[in-house]
Short mmCIF file of C-alpha atoms in Angstrom, two decimals:
data_model
loop_
_atom_site.label_atom_id
_atom_site.label_comp_id
_atom_site.label_asym_id
_atom_site.label_seq_id
_atom_site.Cartn_x
_atom_site.Cartn_y
_atom_site.Cartn_z
CA MET A 24 9.63 24.76 3.51
CA LYS A 25 6.30 24.54 4.68
CA LYS A 26 5.39 20.76 5.43
CA LYS A 27 3.10 21.26 2.26
CA GLU A 28 5.91 22.46 0.10
CA LYS A 29 8.24 19.95 1.40
CA ARG A 30 5.52 17.13 0.88
CA ASN A 31 5.23 18.50 -2.78
CA VAL A 32 8.73 18.15 -3.69
CA GLN A 33 8.89 14.52 -1.70
CA GLN A 34 6.06 13.56 -4.71
CA LEU A 35 7.93 15.62 -7.62
CA PHE A 36 11.01 13.64 -6.83
CA SER A 37 8.75 10.50 -6.44
CA PHE A 38 7.39 11.15 -10.17
CA LEU A 39 10.45 11.47 -11.36
CA LEU A 40 11.82 8.12 -10.47
CA LEU A 41 9.24 6.27 -10.86
CA LEU A 42 9.37 7.83 -14.69
CA VAL A 43 13.00 6.84 -15.14
CA THR A 44 12.19 3.58 -13.69
CA LEU A 45 9.22 3.09 -16.17
CA ALA A 46 11.59 4.59 -19.17
CA VAL A 47 14.46 1.94 -18.40
CA VAL A 48 11.54 -0.90 -17.99
CA VAL A 49 9.99 -0.05 -22.00
CA GLY A 50 13.34 0.64 -22.86
CA ILE A 51 14.45 -3.01 -22.18
CA GLY A 52 11.38 -4.71 -23.41
CA LEU A 53 11.17 -2.71 -27.00
CA ASN A 54 15.45 -3.50 -26.94
CA GLY A 55 15.04 -7.11 -26.06
CA ASN A 56 11.64 -7.94 -28.01
CA ASP A 57 10.65 -8.01 -31.50
CA LEU A 58 8.22 -5.14 -32.31
CA GLU A 59 6.03 -7.07 -34.66
CA GLU A 60 6.02 -10.12 -31.95
CA LEU A 61 4.92 -7.41 -29.41
CA SER A 62 2.01 -5.69 -31.57
CA ALA A 63 0.96 -9.40 -32.23
CA ALA A 64 0.57 -10.03 -28.14
CA LEU A 65 -1.09 -6.52 -27.83
CA ARG A 66 -3.29 -7.79 -30.72
CA ARG A 67 -4.79 -10.72 -28.54
CA LEU A 68 -5.28 -9.16 -26.12
CA SER A 69 -9.20 -9.51 -24.56
CA LEU A 70 -10.83 -6.76 -23.21
CA PRO A 71 -13.31 -8.03 -21.50
CA TYR A 72 -9.99 -9.82 -18.77
CA LEU A 73 -8.88 -6.85 -19.12
CA LEU A 74 -11.75 -4.94 -18.20
CA LEU A 75 -11.68 -7.84 -14.86
CA CYS A 76 -7.68 -6.36 -14.58
CA VAL A 77 -9.31 -3.18 -13.16
CA ALA A 78 -12.38 -4.42 -11.80
CA CYS A 79 -9.40 -6.00 -9.44
CA TRP A 80 -8.14 -2.81 -8.79
CA ALA A 81 -10.87 -1.90 -7.32
CA LEU A 82 -11.80 -4.64 -4.92
CA TYR A 83 -8.49 -3.95 -4.28
CA VAL A 84 -8.78 -0.31 -2.74
CA LEU A 85 -12.29 -1.53 -1.69
CA PHE A 86 -10.79 -4.29 0.90
CA ASN A 87 -8.13 -1.82 2.05
CA ALA A 88 -11.30 0.52 2.73
CA LEU A 89 -13.38 -2.29 4.92
CA ASN A 90 -9.89 -2.99 7.20
CA MET A 91 -10.34 0.17 8.42
CA TYR A 92 -14.41 0.89 8.39
CA HIS A 93 -15.08 -2.18 10.80
CA PHE A 94 -12.01 -1.45 12.70
CA LEU A 95 -13.22 1.99 13.06
CA ARG A 96 -16.99 0.93 13.61
CA VAL A 97 -16.24 -1.37 16.47
CA MET A 98 -14.13 1.42 18.49
CA ASN A 99 -17.63 2.83 18.02
CA TYR A 100 -16.80 5.81 15.34
CA PRO A 101 -19.35 4.67 12.93
CA VAL A 102 -17.39 6.53 9.75
CA LYS A 103 -19.32 6.31 6.33
CA LEU A 104 -17.72 4.06 4.05
CA ARG A 105 -17.36 6.57 1.19
CA HIS A 106 -14.92 8.46 3.50
CA CYS A 107 -12.72 5.24 4.38
CA LEU A 108 -12.79 4.71 0.65
CA TYR A 109 -11.86 8.26 0.41
CA ALA A 110 -9.31 8.15 3.33
CA ALA A 111 -7.44 4.54 1.85
CA MET A 112 -6.96 6.00 -1.70
CA ILE A 113 -5.70 8.89 -0.59
CA GLY A 114 -3.27 6.20 1.45
CA ILE A 115 -2.69 4.02 -0.74
CA TYR A 116 -1.41 7.16 -3.33
CA TYR A 117 1.24 8.59 -0.80
CA SER A 118 1.82 5.14 0.32
CA ASP A 119 2.90 4.85 -3.27
CA VAL A 120 4.94 7.83 -4.50
CA THR A 121 6.95 8.10 -0.92
CA PRO A 122 10.28 5.75 0.14
CA GLY A 123 9.25 2.33 1.61
CA ALA A 124 5.36 3.52 1.56
CA THR A 125 6.17 5.60 5.11
CA GLY A 126 3.66 8.70 4.20
CA GLY A 127 0.40 6.64 3.52
CA GLN A 128 0.01 6.63 7.67
CA PRO A 129 0.16 9.35 8.25
CA LEU A 130 -2.09 10.97 5.69
CA GLU A 131 -4.63 8.55 6.11
CA MET A 132 -5.30 9.08 9.57
CA TYR A 133 -4.86 13.18 8.72
CA THR A 134 -8.12 12.52 6.12
CA LEU A 135 -10.43 10.70 9.08
CA SER A 136 -9.51 12.84 11.74
CA LYS A 137 -11.44 15.66 9.46
CA HIS A 138 -14.23 12.99 10.21
CA GLY A 139 -14.02 12.73 14.06
CA VAL A 140 -11.41 10.35 14.10
CA PRO A 141 -8.81 10.56 16.81
CA VAL A 142 -5.23 10.65 15.82
CA GLY A 143 -4.89 7.26 18.22
CA ILE A 144 -7.46 5.95 17.40
CA SER A 145 -7.04 5.60 13.82
CA GLY A 146 -3.42 5.19 14.56
CA SER A 147 -4.09 2.21 16.34
CA GLY A 148 -6.25 0.96 13.48
CA MET A 149 -3.63 1.38 11.13
CA ALA A 150 -0.96 -0.70 12.90
CA VAL A 151 -3.42 -3.13 13.54
CA LYS A 152 -4.92 -3.77 9.46
CA PHE A 153 -0.67 -3.85 8.80
CA VAL A 154 0.12 -7.01 11.19
CA VAL A 155 -2.88 -8.70 10.33
CA PHE A 156 -2.23 -8.06 6.95
CA HIS A 157 1.75 -8.81 6.52
CA VAL A 158 0.22 -12.12 8.89
CA VAL A 159 -1.80 -13.31 6.28
CA LEU A 160 0.82 -12.40 3.30
CA LEU A 161 3.11 -14.50 5.29
CA VAL A 162 0.80 -17.87 5.78
CA THR A 163 -1.06 -17.33 2.59
CA GLY A 164 2.82 -17.18 1.24
CA THR A 165 3.70 -20.43 3.11
CA VAL A 166 1.03 -22.41 2.49
CA LEU A 167 0.95 -22.24 -1.23
CA TRP A 168 4.86 -22.36 -1.43
CA ILE A 169 4.61 -25.76 0.24
CA THR A 170 1.64 -27.15 -1.82
CA ASN A 171 3.21 -25.87 -4.90
CA ALA A 172 6.68 -26.55 -3.91
CA GLY A 173 8.50 -28.15 -7.07
CA PHE A 174 6.20 -25.63 -9.67
CA VAL A 175 8.10 -22.30 -7.19
CA ARG A 176 11.67 -24.14 -7.62
CA GLU A 177 11.21 -24.87 -11.53
CA HIS A 178 10.73 -21.64 -11.77
CA ALA A 179 12.38 -19.42 -8.85
CA GLN A 180 15.62 -19.48 -11.21
CA GLY A 181 17.78 -18.82 -8.50
CA SER A 182 16.33 -16.55 -7.03
CA LEU A 183 14.81 -18.12 -3.62
CA TRP A 184 17.40 -15.94 -1.82
CA PHE A 185 14.56 -12.75 -2.57
CA ILE A 186 11.89 -14.49 -1.61
CA VAL A 187 13.30 -15.35 1.93
CA LEU A 188 14.80 -12.07 2.15
CA GLY A 189 11.50 -10.91 1.90
CA TYR A 190 10.19 -13.10 4.21
CA VAL A 191 13.08 -12.23 7.00
CA ALA A 192 12.38 -8.33 6.50
CA ASN A 193 8.29 -8.46 6.82
CA SER A 194 8.94 -10.96 10.14
CA PHE A 195 11.04 -8.34 11.58
CA THR A 196 8.35 -5.45 10.20
CA ILE A 197 5.69 -7.04 12.30
CA GLY A 198 7.52 -7.95 15.26
CA MET A 199 8.65 -4.08 15.15
CA VAL A 200 4.75 -2.71 14.87
CA THR A 201 3.28 -5.44 16.64
CA LEU A 202 5.65 -4.47 19.84
CA MET A 203 4.16 -1.18 19.46
CA ALA A 204 0.93 -1.83 19.52
CA ILE A 205 1.14 -3.88 22.75
CA SER A 206 3.91 -2.19 24.47
CA GLN A 207 3.23 1.08 26.56
CA LYS A 208 7.00 1.59 27.72
CA ALA A 209 8.21 1.21 23.31
CA VAL A 210 6.01 3.59 22.45
CA ARG A 211 6.76 5.93 25.54
CA TRP A 212 10.49 5.73 24.09
CA LEU A 213 9.59 6.29 20.67
CA ILE A 214 7.98 9.38 21.68
CA ASP A 215 10.63 11.04 23.62
CA ARG A 216 13.05 9.95 21.12
CA CYS A 217 11.07 11.79 18.26
CA ILE A 218 10.32 15.00 20.47
CA ARG A 219 14.52 14.55 21.18
CA ILE A 220 15.52 15.10 17.26
CA GLY A 221 12.67 17.77 17.19
CA VAL A 222 14.09 19.90 20.06
CA ARG A 223 17.64 19.31 18.46
CA LEU A 224 16.17 20.06 14.70
CA HIS A 225 14.52 23.26 16.17
CA LEU A 226 11.08 21.24 15.36
CA CYS A 227 9.75 20.90 18.21
CA LYS A 228 8.96 24.44 20.45
CA HIS A 229 7.21 23.01 23.51
CA PRO A 230 8.63 19.68 24.04
CA GLU A 231 6.23 18.54 27.58
CA ALA A 232 3.35 20.30 25.46
CA SER A 233 4.03 17.64 23.06
CA ARG A 234 5.30 14.48 25.18
CA GLU A 235 1.91 15.17 26.65
CA LYS A 236 -0.02 15.59 23.88
CA TRP A 237 0.91 12.33 22.00
CA GLU A 238 1.15 10.66 25.62
CA ASN A 239 -2.95 11.30 25.33
CA HIS A 240 -2.64 9.30 21.60
CA CYS A 241 -0.49 7.04 23.12
CA ALA A 242 -3.08 5.81 25.49
CA SER A 243 -6.36 5.56 22.62
CA PHE A 244 -3.46 4.19 19.92
CA LEU A 245 -3.30 0.96 22.80
CA SER A 246 -6.55 0.69 24.44
CA SER A 247 -7.58 0.50 21.24
CA VAL A 248 -5.27 -2.12 20.09
CA GLN A 249 -5.59 -3.88 23.00
CA MET A 250 -9.45 -3.82 22.53
CA MET A 251 -9.29 -5.42 19.21
CA MET A 252 -6.84 -8.48 20.21
CA ARG A 253 -9.67 -9.21 23.16
CA ARG A 254 -12.66 -9.70 19.85
CA PRO A 255 -11.18 -13.20 18.24
CA ARG A 256 -14.51 -12.85 15.59
CA ASP A 257 -13.43 -9.07 14.85
CA LEU A 258 -10.19 -10.37 14.52
CA LEU A 259 -11.05 -12.94 12.36
CA VAL A 260 -13.12 -10.29 10.31
CA GLN A 261 -9.79 -8.32 9.61
CA CYS A 262 -7.73 -11.57 9.24
CA LEU A 263 -11.00 -12.07 6.23
CA ILE A 264 -10.99 -9.18 4.61
CA ALA A 265 -6.99 -8.95 4.28
CA LEU A 266 -7.34 -12.03 2.55
CA GLY A 267 -9.73 -10.53 0.28
CA HIS A 268 -6.93 -7.35 -0.10
CA LEU A 269 -3.99 -9.84 -0.73
CA MET A 270 -6.37 -12.17 -3.38
CA SER A 271 -8.01 -8.98 -4.88
CA LEU A 272 -4.48 -8.17 -6.48
CA MET A 273 -3.12 -11.54 -6.91
CA LEU A 274 -6.27 -12.00 -9.43
CA VAL A 275 -4.74 -9.43 -11.82
CA ILE A 276 -2.27 -11.98 -12.39
CA LEU A 277 -4.95 -14.74 -13.63
CA ALA A 278 -7.00 -11.70 -15.83
CA VAL A 279 -3.70 -10.66 -17.28
CA TYR A 280 -2.84 -14.45 -18.00
CA HIS A 281 -6.36 -15.22 -19.42
CA ALA A 282 -6.52 -11.60 -21.39
CA LEU A 283 -3.31 -13.09 -23.26
CA GLY A 284 -5.23 -16.43 -24.16
CA LEU A 285 -2.16 -18.68 -22.70
CA GLN A 286 -3.49 -22.07 -21.05
CA GLY A 287 -1.64 -24.85 -19.14
CA VAL A 288 -0.99 -23.08 -15.55
CA ASN A 289 -3.58 -23.51 -12.91
CA SER A 290 -4.85 -20.28 -10.74
CA ALA A 291 -3.08 -21.83 -7.48
CA GLN A 292 0.17 -21.81 -8.99
CA LEU A 293 -0.11 -17.83 -11.10
CA ILE A 294 -1.29 -16.59 -7.25
CA THR A 295 1.50 -18.51 -5.36
CA MET A 296 3.88 -17.15 -7.52
CA GLY A 297 2.28 -13.57 -7.43
CA VAL A 298 2.17 -13.85 -3.40
CA LEU A 299 6.10 -14.66 -3.14
CA LEU A 300 7.25 -11.73 -5.76
CA TYR A 301 4.70 -9.26 -2.87
CA ILE A 302 7.10 -10.65 -0.03
CA GLY A 303 9.92 -11.28 -2.01
CA ALA A 304 9.45 -7.22 -3.33
CA GLY A 305 7.59 -5.36 -0.75
CA TYR A 306 10.26 -4.59 1.46
CA THR A 307 11.61 -2.80 -1.02
CA PRO A 308 12.24 1.27 0.22
CA LEU A 309 12.06 2.68 -2.77
CA PRO A 310 8.50 4.17 -4.10
CA GLY A 311 6.05 1.46 -5.10
CA ALA A 312 8.92 -0.96 -4.31
CA SER A 313 9.70 0.60 -8.56
CA GLY A 314 12.39 -1.80 -9.95
CA ALA A 315 12.32 -4.68 -7.44
CA GLN A 316 8.67 -5.63 -8.39
CA GLU A 317 9.66 -5.19 -12.38
CA GLY A 318 12.85 -7.15 -11.81
CA GLY A 319 11.35 -9.33 -9.96
CA PHE A 320 8.15 -9.98 -12.28
CA ALA A 321 10.55 -10.40 -15.31
CA VAL A 322 12.16 -13.04 -13.22
CA LEU A 323 9.50 -15.22 -11.66
CA PHE A 324 7.50 -15.33 -14.73
CA GLN A 325 9.33 -15.73 -17.66
CA GLY A 326 8.53 -18.80 -17.86
CA ILE A 327 4.75 -18.90 -17.71
CA PHE A 328 4.61 -15.64 -19.91
CA PRO A 329 6.70 -16.65 -23.01
CA ASP A 330 8.52 -14.32 -25.23
CA ALA A 331 7.23 -10.92 -25.66
CA LEU A 332 4.15 -12.03 -24.00
CA LEU A 333 5.86 -11.07 -20.90
CA PHE A 334 6.82 -7.81 -21.39
CA VAL A 335 3.45 -7.20 -22.27
CA ALA A 336 1.70 -8.68 -19.28
CA LEU A 337 3.90 -6.82 -17.10
CA MET A 338 3.17 -3.78 -18.26
CA ILE A 339 -0.61 -4.61 -17.90
CA TRP A 340 0.10 -6.24 -14.24
CA ARG A 341 1.91 -2.75 -13.20
CA PHE A 342 -0.51 -0.54 -14.12
CA CYS A 343 -3.34 -2.43 -12.61
CA THR A 344 -1.10 -2.85 -9.44
CA TYR A 345 0.37 0.07 -9.22
CA TYR A 346 0.14 2.98 -11.83
CA LEU A 347 -3.48 3.30 -11.96
CA SER A 348 -3.12 4.42 -7.78
CA VAL A 349 -0.68 6.54 -8.29
CA LEU A 350 -2.83 8.27 -11.32
CA VAL A 351 -6.34 8.10 -9.23
CA GLY A 352 -4.66 9.18 -6.79
CA ALA A 353 -3.35 11.99 -8.24
CA ALA A 354 -6.36 13.50 -9.47
CA LEU A 355 -8.45 13.22 -6.45
CA THR A 356 -4.90 15.58 -4.68
CA VAL A 357 -5.57 17.78 -7.55
CA VAL A 358 -9.28 18.10 -7.24
CA GLU A 359 -8.57 18.64 -3.67
CA ASN A 360 -6.75 21.56 -3.55
CA VAL A 361 -8.24 23.15 -6.43
CA SER A 362 -11.34 22.88 -3.98
CA ALA A 363 -9.36 24.18 -0.87
CA LEU A 364 -8.22 27.24 -3.00
CA ARG A 365 -11.55 28.12 -3.58
CA ARG A 366 -12.92 27.80 -0.08
CA GLN A 367 -10.16 30.15 1.38
CA LYS A 368 -10.59 32.49 -2.04
CA GLN A 369 -14.55 32.77 -1.30
CA GLU A 370 -13.46 33.23 2.85
CA GLN A 371 -11.14 36.00 2.03
CA ARG A 372 -13.91 37.24 -0.28
CA ARG A 373 -16.86 37.58 3.12
CA PRO A 374 -16.86 41.02 4.47
CA SER A 375 -15.62 40.37 7.50
CA VAL A 376 -17.81 41.57 10.39
#
């Protein structure tokens, strides 16, 4: 089976899993709430705040692209912002539909390679973006947790283990990626293991050539990461962009809360619970952390969104932070595939010289 066919099968399986998860959540929500209350909750929604939810999603995509855009400009690869936006959207889409968000980074790197960015450079950009974002995530979550400790303790409802486990998993991942980003020995060890597995599975027919190729990528990867580490001002810019990336997602919760006309919980408290939910659910290996995100939201926000409003808030929040990315990414993928088929047919029709 070709790589493209395997990717299509994987996407189909992921979509089926997402539909099953969505059906379960909707089923629980409809069975656990009175339909009249749900109808009343929908009628009270504020359209301007709903549009603000979509605007927050657009900011999320923009900040995601700005990380790579800034990194590439520092590395003297001035790719246009629209190309970074497209690559970021493709990366977000494949991260959302692959287990453990493993498909997004390779596809974003591949998309950028079409605009002249070497794999080693884009790979180092992905590593810097990953580490910086997760460090900002954990630091922000810790500060907010400390400053709103009483509120968290009141609304966590015995789920602190879920948040702590998220801290442990995220810290471990940061350590592993950082090791790969600064240690040439660690990268070479990984390349060697991957090539050995490829040979055993008959996927790698020329191991020495493959090793040389990936070690060249490794050299540019390490040099660009180390160059960024020696530029504290640019590293600070990366941190600020990562903070904007995180806050754009958290603002969706604020917009949903006000869209339902609720009051009594301040913005800092809402953002605190949103960040801790992101930390706790993010390590789940299912596509889009399905199940963990919905369950975590239902638990952490149960006392914030009362009765039927909790289910409505969950569905709007999940749509704007996840399903909207899947829909837009799927549409872009379809358009790209159709365009590729048209180009292929046009090339076949051209008379050979």
